[in-house]
Short mmCIF file of C-alpha atoms and ligand atoms in Angstrom, two decimals:
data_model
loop_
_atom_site.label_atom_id
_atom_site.label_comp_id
_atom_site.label_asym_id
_atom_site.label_seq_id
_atom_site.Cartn_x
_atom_site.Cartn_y
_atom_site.Cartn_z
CA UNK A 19 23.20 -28.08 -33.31
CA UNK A 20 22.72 -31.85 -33.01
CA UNK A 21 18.97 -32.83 -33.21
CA UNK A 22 17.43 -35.16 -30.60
CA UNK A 23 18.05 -38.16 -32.67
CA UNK A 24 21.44 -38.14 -32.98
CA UNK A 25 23.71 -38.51 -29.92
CA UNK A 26 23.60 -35.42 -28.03
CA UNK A 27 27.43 -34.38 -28.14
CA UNK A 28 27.01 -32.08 -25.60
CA UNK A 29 27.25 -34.74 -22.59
CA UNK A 30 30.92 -35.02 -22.94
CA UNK A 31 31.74 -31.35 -22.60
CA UNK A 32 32.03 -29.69 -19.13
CA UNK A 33 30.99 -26.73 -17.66
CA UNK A 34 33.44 -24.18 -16.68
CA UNK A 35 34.35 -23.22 -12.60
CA UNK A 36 32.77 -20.57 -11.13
CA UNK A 37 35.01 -17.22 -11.72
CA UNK A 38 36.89 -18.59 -14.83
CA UNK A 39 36.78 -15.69 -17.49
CA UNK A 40 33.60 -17.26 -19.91
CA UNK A 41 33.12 -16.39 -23.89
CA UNK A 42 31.71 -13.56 -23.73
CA UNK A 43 34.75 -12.24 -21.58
CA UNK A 44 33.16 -8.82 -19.96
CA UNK A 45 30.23 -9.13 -21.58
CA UNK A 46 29.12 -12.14 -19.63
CA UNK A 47 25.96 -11.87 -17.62
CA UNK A 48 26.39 -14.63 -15.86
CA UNK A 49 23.62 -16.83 -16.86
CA UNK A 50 24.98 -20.01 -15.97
CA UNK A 51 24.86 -21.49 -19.58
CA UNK A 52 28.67 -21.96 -19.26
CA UNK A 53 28.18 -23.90 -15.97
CA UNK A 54 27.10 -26.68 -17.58
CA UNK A 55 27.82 -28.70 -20.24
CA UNK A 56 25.62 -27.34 -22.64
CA UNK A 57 28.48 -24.75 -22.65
CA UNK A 58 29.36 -26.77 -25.81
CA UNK A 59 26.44 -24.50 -27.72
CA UNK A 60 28.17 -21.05 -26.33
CA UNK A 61 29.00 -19.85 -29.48
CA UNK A 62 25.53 -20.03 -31.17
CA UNK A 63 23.03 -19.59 -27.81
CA UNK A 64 24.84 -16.53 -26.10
CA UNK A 65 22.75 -13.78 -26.20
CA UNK A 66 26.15 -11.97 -26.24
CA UNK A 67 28.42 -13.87 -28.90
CA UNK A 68 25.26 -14.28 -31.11
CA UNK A 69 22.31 -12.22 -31.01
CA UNK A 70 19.58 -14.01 -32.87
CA UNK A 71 16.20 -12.61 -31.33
CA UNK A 72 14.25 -12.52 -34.52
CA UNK A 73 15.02 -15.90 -35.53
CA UNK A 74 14.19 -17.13 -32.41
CA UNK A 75 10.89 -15.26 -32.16
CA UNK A 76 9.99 -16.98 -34.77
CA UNK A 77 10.30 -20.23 -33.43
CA UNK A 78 8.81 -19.90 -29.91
CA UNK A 79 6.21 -17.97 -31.38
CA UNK A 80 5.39 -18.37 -34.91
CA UNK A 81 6.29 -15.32 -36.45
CA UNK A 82 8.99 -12.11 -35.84
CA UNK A 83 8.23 -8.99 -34.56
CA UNK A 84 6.78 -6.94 -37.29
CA UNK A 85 8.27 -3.91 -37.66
CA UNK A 86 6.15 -1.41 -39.29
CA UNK A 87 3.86 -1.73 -36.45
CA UNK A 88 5.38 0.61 -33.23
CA UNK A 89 3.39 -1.76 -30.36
CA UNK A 90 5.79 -4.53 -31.93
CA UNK A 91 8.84 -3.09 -32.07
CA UNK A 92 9.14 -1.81 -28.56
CA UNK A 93 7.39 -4.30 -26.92
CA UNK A 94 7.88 -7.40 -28.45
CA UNK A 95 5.61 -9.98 -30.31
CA UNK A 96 2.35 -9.90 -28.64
CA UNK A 97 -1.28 -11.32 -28.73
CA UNK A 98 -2.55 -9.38 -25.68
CA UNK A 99 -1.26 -6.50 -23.08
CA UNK A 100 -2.86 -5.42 -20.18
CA UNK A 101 -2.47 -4.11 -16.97
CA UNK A 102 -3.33 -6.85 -13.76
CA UNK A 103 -2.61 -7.15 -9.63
CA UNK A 104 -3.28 -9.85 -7.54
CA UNK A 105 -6.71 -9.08 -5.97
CA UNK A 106 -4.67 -10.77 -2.26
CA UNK A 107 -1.17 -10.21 -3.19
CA UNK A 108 1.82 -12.23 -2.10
CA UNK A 109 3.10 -10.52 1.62
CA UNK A 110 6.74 -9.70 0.82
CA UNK A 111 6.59 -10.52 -3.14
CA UNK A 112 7.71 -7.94 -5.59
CA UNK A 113 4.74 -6.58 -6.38
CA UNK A 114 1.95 -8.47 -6.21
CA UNK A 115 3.34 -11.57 -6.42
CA UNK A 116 1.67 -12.88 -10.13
CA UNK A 117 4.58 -14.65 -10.85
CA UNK A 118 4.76 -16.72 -8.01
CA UNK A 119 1.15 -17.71 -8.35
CA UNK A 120 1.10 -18.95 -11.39
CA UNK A 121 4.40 -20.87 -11.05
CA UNK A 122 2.27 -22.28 -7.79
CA UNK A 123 -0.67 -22.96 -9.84
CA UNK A 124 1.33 -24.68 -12.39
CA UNK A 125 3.16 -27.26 -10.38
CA UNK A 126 -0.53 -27.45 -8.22
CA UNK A 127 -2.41 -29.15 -11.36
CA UNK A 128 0.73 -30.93 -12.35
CA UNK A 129 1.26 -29.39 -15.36
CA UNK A 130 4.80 -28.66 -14.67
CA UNK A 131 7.29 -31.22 -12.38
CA UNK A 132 9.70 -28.56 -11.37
CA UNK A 133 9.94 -24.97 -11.72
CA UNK A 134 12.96 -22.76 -12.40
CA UNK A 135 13.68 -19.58 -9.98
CA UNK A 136 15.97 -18.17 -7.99
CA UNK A 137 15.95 -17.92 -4.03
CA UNK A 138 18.66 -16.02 -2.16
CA UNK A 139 21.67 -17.76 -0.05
CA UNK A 140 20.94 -18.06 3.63
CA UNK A 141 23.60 -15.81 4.78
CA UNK A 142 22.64 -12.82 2.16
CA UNK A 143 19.23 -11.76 1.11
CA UNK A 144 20.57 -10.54 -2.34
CA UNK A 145 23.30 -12.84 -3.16
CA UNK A 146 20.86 -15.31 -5.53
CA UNK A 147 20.62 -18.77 -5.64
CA UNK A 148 19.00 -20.96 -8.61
CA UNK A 149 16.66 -23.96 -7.85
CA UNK A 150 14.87 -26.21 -9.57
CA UNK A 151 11.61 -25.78 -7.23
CA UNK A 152 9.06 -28.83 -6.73
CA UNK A 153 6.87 -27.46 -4.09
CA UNK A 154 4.79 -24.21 -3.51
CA UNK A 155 7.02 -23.32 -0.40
CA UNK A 156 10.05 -23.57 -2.34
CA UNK A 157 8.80 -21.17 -5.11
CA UNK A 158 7.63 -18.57 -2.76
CA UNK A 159 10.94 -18.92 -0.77
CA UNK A 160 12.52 -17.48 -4.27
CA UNK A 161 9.42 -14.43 -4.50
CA UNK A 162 11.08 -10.85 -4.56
CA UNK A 163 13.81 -9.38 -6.97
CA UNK A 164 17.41 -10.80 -6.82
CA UNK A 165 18.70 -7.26 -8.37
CA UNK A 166 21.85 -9.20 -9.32
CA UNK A 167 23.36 -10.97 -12.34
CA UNK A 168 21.92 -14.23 -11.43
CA UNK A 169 23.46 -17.69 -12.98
CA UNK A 170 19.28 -19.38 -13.84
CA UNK A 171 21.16 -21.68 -16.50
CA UNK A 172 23.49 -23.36 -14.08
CA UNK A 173 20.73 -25.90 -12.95
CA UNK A 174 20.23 -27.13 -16.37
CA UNK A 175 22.11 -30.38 -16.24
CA UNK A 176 19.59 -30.99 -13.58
CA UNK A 177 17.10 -31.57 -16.11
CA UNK A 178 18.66 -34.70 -17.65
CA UNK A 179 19.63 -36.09 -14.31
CA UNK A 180 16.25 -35.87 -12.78
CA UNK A 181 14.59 -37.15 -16.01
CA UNK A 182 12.04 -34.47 -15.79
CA UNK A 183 9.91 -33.47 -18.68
CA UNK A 184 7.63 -30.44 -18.20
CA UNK A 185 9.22 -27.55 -16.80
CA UNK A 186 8.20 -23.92 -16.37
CA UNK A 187 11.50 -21.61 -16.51
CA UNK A 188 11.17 -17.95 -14.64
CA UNK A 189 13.79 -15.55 -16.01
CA UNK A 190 15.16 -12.56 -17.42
CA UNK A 191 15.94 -11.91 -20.84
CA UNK A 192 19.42 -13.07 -21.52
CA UNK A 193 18.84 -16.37 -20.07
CA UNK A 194 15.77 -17.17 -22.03
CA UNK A 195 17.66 -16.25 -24.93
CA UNK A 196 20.27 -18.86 -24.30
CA UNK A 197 17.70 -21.48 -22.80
CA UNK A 198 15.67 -20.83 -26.01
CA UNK A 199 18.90 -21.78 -28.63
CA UNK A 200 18.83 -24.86 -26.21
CA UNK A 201 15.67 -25.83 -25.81
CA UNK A 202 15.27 -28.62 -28.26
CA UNK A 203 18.61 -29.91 -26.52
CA UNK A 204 17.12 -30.18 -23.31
CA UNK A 205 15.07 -33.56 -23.77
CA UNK A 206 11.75 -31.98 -22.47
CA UNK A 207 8.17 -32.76 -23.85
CA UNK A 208 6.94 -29.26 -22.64
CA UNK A 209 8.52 -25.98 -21.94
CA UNK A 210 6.75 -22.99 -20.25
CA UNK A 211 8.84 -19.65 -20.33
CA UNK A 212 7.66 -16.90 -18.02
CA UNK A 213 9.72 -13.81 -18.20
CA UNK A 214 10.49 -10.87 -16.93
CA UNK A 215 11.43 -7.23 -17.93
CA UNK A 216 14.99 -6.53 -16.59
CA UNK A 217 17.49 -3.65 -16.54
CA UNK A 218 20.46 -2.33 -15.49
CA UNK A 219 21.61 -5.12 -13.11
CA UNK A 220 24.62 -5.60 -11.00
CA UNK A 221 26.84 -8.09 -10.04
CA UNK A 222 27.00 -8.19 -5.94
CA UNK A 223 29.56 -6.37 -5.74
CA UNK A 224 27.86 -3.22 -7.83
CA UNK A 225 24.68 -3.40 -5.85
CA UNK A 226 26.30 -3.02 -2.32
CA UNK A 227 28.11 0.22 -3.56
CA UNK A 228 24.24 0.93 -5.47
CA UNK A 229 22.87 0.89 -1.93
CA UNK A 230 25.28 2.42 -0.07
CA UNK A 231 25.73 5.78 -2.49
CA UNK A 232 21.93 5.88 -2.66
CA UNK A 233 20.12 4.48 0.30
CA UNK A 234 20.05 5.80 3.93
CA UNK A 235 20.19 2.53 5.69
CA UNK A 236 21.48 0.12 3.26
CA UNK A 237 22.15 -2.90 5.25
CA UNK A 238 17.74 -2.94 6.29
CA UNK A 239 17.01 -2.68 2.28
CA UNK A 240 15.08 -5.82 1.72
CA UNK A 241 13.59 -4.65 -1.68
CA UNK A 242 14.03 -1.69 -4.12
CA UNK A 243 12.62 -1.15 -7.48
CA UNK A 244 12.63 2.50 -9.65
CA UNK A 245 9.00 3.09 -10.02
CA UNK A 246 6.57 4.89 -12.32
CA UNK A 247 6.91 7.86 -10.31
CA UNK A 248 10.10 8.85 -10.95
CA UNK A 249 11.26 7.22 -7.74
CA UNK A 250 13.93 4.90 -6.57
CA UNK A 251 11.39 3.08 -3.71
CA UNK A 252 13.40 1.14 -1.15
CA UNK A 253 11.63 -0.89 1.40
CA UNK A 254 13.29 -1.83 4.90
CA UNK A 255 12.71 -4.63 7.66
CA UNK A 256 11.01 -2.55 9.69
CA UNK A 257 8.04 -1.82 6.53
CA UNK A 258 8.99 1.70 6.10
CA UNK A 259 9.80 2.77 2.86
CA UNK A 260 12.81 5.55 1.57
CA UNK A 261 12.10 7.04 -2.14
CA UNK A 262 14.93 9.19 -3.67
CA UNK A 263 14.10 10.67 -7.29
CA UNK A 264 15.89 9.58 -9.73
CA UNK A 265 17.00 12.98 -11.09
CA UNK A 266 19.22 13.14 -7.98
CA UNK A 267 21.19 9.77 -8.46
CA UNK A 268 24.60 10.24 -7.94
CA UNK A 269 25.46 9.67 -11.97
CA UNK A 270 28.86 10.10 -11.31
CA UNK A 271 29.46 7.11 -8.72
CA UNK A 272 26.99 5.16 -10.20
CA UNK A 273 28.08 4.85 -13.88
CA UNK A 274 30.34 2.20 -13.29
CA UNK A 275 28.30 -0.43 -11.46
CA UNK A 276 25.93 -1.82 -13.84
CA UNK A 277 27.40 -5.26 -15.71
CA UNK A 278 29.03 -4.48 -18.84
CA UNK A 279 26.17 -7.08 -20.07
CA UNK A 280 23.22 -4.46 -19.28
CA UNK A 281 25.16 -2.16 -20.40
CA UNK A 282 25.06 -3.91 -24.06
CA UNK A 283 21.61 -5.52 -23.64
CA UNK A 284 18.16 -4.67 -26.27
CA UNK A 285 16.35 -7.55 -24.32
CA UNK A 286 14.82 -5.38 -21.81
CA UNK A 287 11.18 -6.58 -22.67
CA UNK A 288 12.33 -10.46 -22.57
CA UNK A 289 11.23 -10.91 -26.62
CA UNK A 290 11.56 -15.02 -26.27
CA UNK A 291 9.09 -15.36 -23.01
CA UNK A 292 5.57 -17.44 -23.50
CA UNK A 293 4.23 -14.60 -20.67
CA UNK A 294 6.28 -11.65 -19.77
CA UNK A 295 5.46 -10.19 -16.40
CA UNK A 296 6.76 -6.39 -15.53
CA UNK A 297 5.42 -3.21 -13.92
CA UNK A 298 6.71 -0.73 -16.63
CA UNK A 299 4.20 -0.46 -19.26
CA UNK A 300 1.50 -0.21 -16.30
CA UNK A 301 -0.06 2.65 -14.42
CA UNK A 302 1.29 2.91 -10.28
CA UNK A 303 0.54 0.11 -8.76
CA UNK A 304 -0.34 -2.63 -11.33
CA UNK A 305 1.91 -4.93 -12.75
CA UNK A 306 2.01 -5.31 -16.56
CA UNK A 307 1.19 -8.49 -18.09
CA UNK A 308 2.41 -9.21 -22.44
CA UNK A 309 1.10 -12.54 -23.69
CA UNK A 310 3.29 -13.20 -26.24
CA UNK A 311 1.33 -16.79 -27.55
CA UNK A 312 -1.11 -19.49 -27.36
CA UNK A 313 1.04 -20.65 -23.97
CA UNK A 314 1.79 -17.87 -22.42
CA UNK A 315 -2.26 -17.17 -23.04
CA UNK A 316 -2.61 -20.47 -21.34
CA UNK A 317 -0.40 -19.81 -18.23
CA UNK A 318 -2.30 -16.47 -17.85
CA UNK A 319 -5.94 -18.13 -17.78
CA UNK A 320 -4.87 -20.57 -15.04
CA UNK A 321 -4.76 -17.48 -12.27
CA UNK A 322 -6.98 -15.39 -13.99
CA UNK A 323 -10.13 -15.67 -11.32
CA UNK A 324 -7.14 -14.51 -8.84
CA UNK A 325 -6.27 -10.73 -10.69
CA UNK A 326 -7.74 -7.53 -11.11
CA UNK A 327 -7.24 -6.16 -14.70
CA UNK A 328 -7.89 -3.28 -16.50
CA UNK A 329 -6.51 -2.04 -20.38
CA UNK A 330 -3.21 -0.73 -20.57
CA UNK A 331 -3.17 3.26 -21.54
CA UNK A 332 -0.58 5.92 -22.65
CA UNK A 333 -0.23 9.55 -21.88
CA UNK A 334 2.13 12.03 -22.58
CA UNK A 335 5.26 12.34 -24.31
CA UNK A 336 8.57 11.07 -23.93
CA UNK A 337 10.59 12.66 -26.36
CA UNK A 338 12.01 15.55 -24.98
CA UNK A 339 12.60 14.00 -21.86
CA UNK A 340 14.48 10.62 -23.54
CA UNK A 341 16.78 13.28 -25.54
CA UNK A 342 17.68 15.67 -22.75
CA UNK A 343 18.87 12.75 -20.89
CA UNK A 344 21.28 11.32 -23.64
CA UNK A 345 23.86 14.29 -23.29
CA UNK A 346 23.21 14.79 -19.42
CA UNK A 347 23.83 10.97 -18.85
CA UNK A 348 27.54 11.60 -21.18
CA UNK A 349 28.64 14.60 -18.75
CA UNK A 350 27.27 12.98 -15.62
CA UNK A 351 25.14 15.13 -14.34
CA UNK A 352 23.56 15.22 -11.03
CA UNK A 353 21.15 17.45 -9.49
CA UNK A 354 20.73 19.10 -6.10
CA UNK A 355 17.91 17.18 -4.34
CA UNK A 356 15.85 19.80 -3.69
CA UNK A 357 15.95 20.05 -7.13
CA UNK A 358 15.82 16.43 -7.76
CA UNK A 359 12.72 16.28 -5.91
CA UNK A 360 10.62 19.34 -7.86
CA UNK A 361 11.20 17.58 -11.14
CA UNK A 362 10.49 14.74 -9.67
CA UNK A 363 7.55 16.15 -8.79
CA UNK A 364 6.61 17.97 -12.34
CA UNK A 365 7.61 14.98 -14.54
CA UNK A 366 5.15 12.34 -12.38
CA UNK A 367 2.14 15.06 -12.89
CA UNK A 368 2.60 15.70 -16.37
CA UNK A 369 4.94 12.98 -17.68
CA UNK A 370 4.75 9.85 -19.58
CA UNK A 371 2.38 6.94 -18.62
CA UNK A 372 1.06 3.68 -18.83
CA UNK A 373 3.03 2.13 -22.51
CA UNK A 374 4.56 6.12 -22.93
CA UNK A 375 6.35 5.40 -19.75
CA UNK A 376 7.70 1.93 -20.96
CA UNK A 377 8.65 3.77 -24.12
CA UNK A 378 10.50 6.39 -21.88
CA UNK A 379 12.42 3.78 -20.26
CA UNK A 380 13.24 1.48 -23.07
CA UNK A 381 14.57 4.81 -25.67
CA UNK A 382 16.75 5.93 -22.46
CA UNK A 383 18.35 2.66 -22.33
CA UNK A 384 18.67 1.53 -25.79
CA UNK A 385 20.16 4.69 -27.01
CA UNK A 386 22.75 4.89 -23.84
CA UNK A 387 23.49 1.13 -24.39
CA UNK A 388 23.76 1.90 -28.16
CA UNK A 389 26.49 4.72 -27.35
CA UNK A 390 27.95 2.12 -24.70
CA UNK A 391 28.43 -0.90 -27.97
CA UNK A 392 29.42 1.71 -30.22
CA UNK A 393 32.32 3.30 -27.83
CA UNK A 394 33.73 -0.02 -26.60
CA UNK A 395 32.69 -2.53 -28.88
CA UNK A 396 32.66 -1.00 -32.08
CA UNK A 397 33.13 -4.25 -34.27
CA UNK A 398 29.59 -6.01 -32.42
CA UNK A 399 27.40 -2.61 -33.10
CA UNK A 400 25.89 -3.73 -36.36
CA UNK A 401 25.17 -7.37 -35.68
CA UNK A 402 24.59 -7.44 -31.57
CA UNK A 403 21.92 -4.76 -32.16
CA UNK A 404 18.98 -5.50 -32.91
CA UNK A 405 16.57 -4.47 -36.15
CA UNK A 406 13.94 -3.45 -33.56
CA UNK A 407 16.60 -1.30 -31.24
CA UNK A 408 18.01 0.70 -34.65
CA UNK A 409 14.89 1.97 -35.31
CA UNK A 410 14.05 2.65 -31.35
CA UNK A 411 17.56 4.43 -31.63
CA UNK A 412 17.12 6.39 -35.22
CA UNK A 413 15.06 8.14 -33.31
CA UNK A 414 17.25 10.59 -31.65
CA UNK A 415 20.03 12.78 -32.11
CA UNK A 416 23.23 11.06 -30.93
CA UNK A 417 26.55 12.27 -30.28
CA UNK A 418 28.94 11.37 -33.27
CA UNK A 419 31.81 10.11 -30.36
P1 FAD B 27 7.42 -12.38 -7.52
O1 FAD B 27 6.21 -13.23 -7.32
O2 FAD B 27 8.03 -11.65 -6.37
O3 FAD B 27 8.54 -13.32 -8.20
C1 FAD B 27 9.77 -12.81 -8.62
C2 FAD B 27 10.42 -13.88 -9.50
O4 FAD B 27 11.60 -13.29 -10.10
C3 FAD B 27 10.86 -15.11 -8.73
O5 FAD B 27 10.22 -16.23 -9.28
C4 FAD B 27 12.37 -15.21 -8.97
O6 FAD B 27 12.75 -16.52 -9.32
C5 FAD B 27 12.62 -14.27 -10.16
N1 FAD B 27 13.88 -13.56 -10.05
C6 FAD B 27 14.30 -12.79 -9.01
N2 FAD B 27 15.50 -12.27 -9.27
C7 FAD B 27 15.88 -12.73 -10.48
C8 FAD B 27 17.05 -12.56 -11.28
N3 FAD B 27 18.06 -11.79 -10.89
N4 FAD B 27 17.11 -13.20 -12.49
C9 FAD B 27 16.07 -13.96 -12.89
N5 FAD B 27 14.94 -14.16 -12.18
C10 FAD B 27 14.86 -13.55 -11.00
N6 FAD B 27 10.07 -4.89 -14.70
C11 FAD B 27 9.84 -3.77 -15.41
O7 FAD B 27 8.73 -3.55 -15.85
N7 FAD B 27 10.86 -2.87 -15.66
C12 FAD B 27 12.13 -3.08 -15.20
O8 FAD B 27 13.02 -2.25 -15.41
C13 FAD B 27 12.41 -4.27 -14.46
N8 FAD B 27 13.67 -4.55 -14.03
C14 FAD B 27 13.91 -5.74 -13.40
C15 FAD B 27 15.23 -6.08 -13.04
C16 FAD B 27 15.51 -7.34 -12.46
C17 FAD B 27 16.93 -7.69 -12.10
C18 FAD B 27 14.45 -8.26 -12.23
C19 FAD B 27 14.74 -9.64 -11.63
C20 FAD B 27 13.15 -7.93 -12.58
C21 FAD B 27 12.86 -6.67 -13.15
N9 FAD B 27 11.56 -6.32 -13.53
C22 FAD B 27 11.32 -5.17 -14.23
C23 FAD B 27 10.41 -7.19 -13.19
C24 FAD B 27 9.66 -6.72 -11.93
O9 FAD B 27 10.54 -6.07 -11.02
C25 FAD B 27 9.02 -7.91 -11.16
O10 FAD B 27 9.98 -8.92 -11.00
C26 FAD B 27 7.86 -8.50 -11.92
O11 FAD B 27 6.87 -7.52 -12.14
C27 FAD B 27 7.25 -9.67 -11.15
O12 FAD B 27 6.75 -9.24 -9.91
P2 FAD B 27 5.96 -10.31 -8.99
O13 FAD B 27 5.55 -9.65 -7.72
O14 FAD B 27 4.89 -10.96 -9.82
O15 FAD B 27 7.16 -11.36 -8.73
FE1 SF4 B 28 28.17 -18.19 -21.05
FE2 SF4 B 28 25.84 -17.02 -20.35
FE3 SF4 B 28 28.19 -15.77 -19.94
FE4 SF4 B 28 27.27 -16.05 -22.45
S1 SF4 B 28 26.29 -14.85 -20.80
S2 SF4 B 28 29.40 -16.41 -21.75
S3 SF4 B 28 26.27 -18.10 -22.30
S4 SF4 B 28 27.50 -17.69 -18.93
#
């Protein structure tokens, strides 16, 4: 990469049309990288065509995850974990709407000139739309999940051309990956990075056919997310809300709609994020909150006075569960929903909790999406995964095919 001294030979390339085949071919998630003209660093900042999380922990936050320490190698590098809500959450936020605030708070005292988010086209709710936001309205008019690959990178040229210089970036993990190997690229004097978990998303297309095969009324869904309890919980525009456990998912229909991306992708916990903001490693209800350094510690204090918190705890254990599911995810089973529902039922009384049920979640993903690399991209395995995912994986007994 060119450093900022030297002219930055990215400015002559161009960024590619929307629906041209990128790099990473199927792999793409769509982060927008490759909309710009910073596509000219593809090869080295796609989270896809060159996994690097460990160097790049190391740079945004002084050191690599260290591995002989479990907390650290499922959850990232980390100064502090906890569980927080908003004490008057956000009407109509995701959950309680911490990320919004403190992207508010941030542009409020100035500390940022534009923030980074995604709001949704007018004619769709879910079809999502990247902004560079410079008021309060327009970051709450991007609040709630766009459960869709979502293109955050494509306003990066924006940067340049609007000369600013202290930006706060919301954004899942692949993006910050790529907007991390770019960063010193970018001409900024100071960038925040607040992430989120993510998992298993769709392109549009995927999360219509999500809706339809799982929701009663899928056109009124104006927010889903699968909970703590075992639950897919959908809300509608009329405030009611549908749950449907996830032990009666239709595996079969549902296999093929998440992105070929997710399907490869050990970023679940966004490593590269100053703050990461997420609900999984947190009891029902409360949102969980990993500072990851000294800014993300900083971006935390500033709405502090505005959250209930309490310590984060774990109960239970996922083993069993995270190893019954690998073959029973292979021959696509689906249960009855009466039967759904009792183990729904059983599992939320006496299941994992708190960090177990993060655990839970992030084994039963990494060792499908190990099975998925391994199957269909057998020459990536070894270098797109991750130290911190083989020994999340080496954990369980895996089928040899
Ligand atoms: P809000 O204040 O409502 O703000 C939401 C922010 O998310 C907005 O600023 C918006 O710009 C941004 N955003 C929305 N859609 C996207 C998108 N597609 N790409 C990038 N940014 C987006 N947490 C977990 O613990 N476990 C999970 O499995 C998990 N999966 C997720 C999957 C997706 C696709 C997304 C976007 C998030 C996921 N999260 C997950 C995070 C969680 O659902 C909440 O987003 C988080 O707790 C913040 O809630 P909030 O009320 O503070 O956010
Ligand atoms: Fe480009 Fe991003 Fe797709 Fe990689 S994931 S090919 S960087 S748009």
């Amino acid at each position: 990469m060119t450093s900022l001294q030297e002219p930055a030979k990215h400015l002559k390339a161009k960024g590619m049309k929307p629906g041209g085949r990128r790099p990473a071919k199927e792999l793409c998630s769509e982060c927008g990288l490759c909309d710009t003209y910073y596509i000219h660093y593809v090869k080295e900042a796609c989270a896809f065509l060159n996994q690097q999380i460990a160097e790049l922990e190391a740079e945004a936050h002084g050191r690599r995850r260290n591995l002989d320490n479990w907390d650290d190698v499922y959850f990232g590098v980390h100064q502090d974990m906890m569980q927080a809500k908003k004490k008057q959450p956000i009407e109509g936020a995701q959950w309680t709407g911490i990320v919004s605030t403190i992207a508010i708070e941030m542009l409020n005292r100035g500390l940022v000139e534009g923030v980074v988010c995604v709001q949704n086209s007018k004619e769709d709710r879910f079809q999502p739309q990247p902004v560079i936001a410079r008021t309060p309205e327009e970051i709450l008019a991007a609040k709630v999940n766009k459960p869709t690959l979502s293109p955050n990178l494509s306003i990066l040229e924006q940067i340049q051309q609007s000369n600013l210089k202290k930006l706060l970036v919301i954004g899942v993990g692949c993006q910050i990956q790529a907007l991390r190997a770019v960063e010193k690229e970018l001409g900024l004097e100071k960038l925040y990075v607040l992430g989120t978990p993510c998992v298993d998303n769709v392109t549009r297309a995927g999360l219509q056919k999500f809706l339809e095969t799982t929701s009663k009324s899928p056109d009124t869904v104006v927010y889903y997310e699968f909970m703590q309890d075992f639950r897919v919980h959908f809300k509608h525009e009329d405030g009611s809300v549908e749950t449907v456990p996830f032990f009666g998912l239709n595996t079969k229909e549902l296999k093929n709609i998440f992105a070929p991306s997710c399907l490869s992708c050990f970023d679940y916990v966004n490593s590269l994020a100053d703050l990461v903001v997420g609900y999984m490693g947190a009891t029902f209800g409360w949102q969980w909150i990993v500072v990851r350094n000294e800014t993300g510690q900083f971006m935390l204090d500033l709405v502090r006075d505005q959250l209930d918190t309490q310590p984060v705890i774990a109960q239970g254990n996922r083993k069993q569960a995270v190893q019954q599911s690998i073959p029973a995810y292979d021959k696509e089973v689906t249960l009855p929903m009466w039967a759904a529902k009792l183990m729904g039922v059983v599992i939320d009384k006496i299941g994992p909790r708190g960090l177990e049920y993060a655990r839970f979640s992030i084994d039963s993903h990494f060792t499908r999406n190990y099975l998925y690399v391994k199957r269909n991209h057998p020459e990536k395995l070894d270098a797109h995964v991750p130290d911190f995912a083989k020994k999340i994986v080496e954990q369980y007994h895996l089928p040899n095919s």
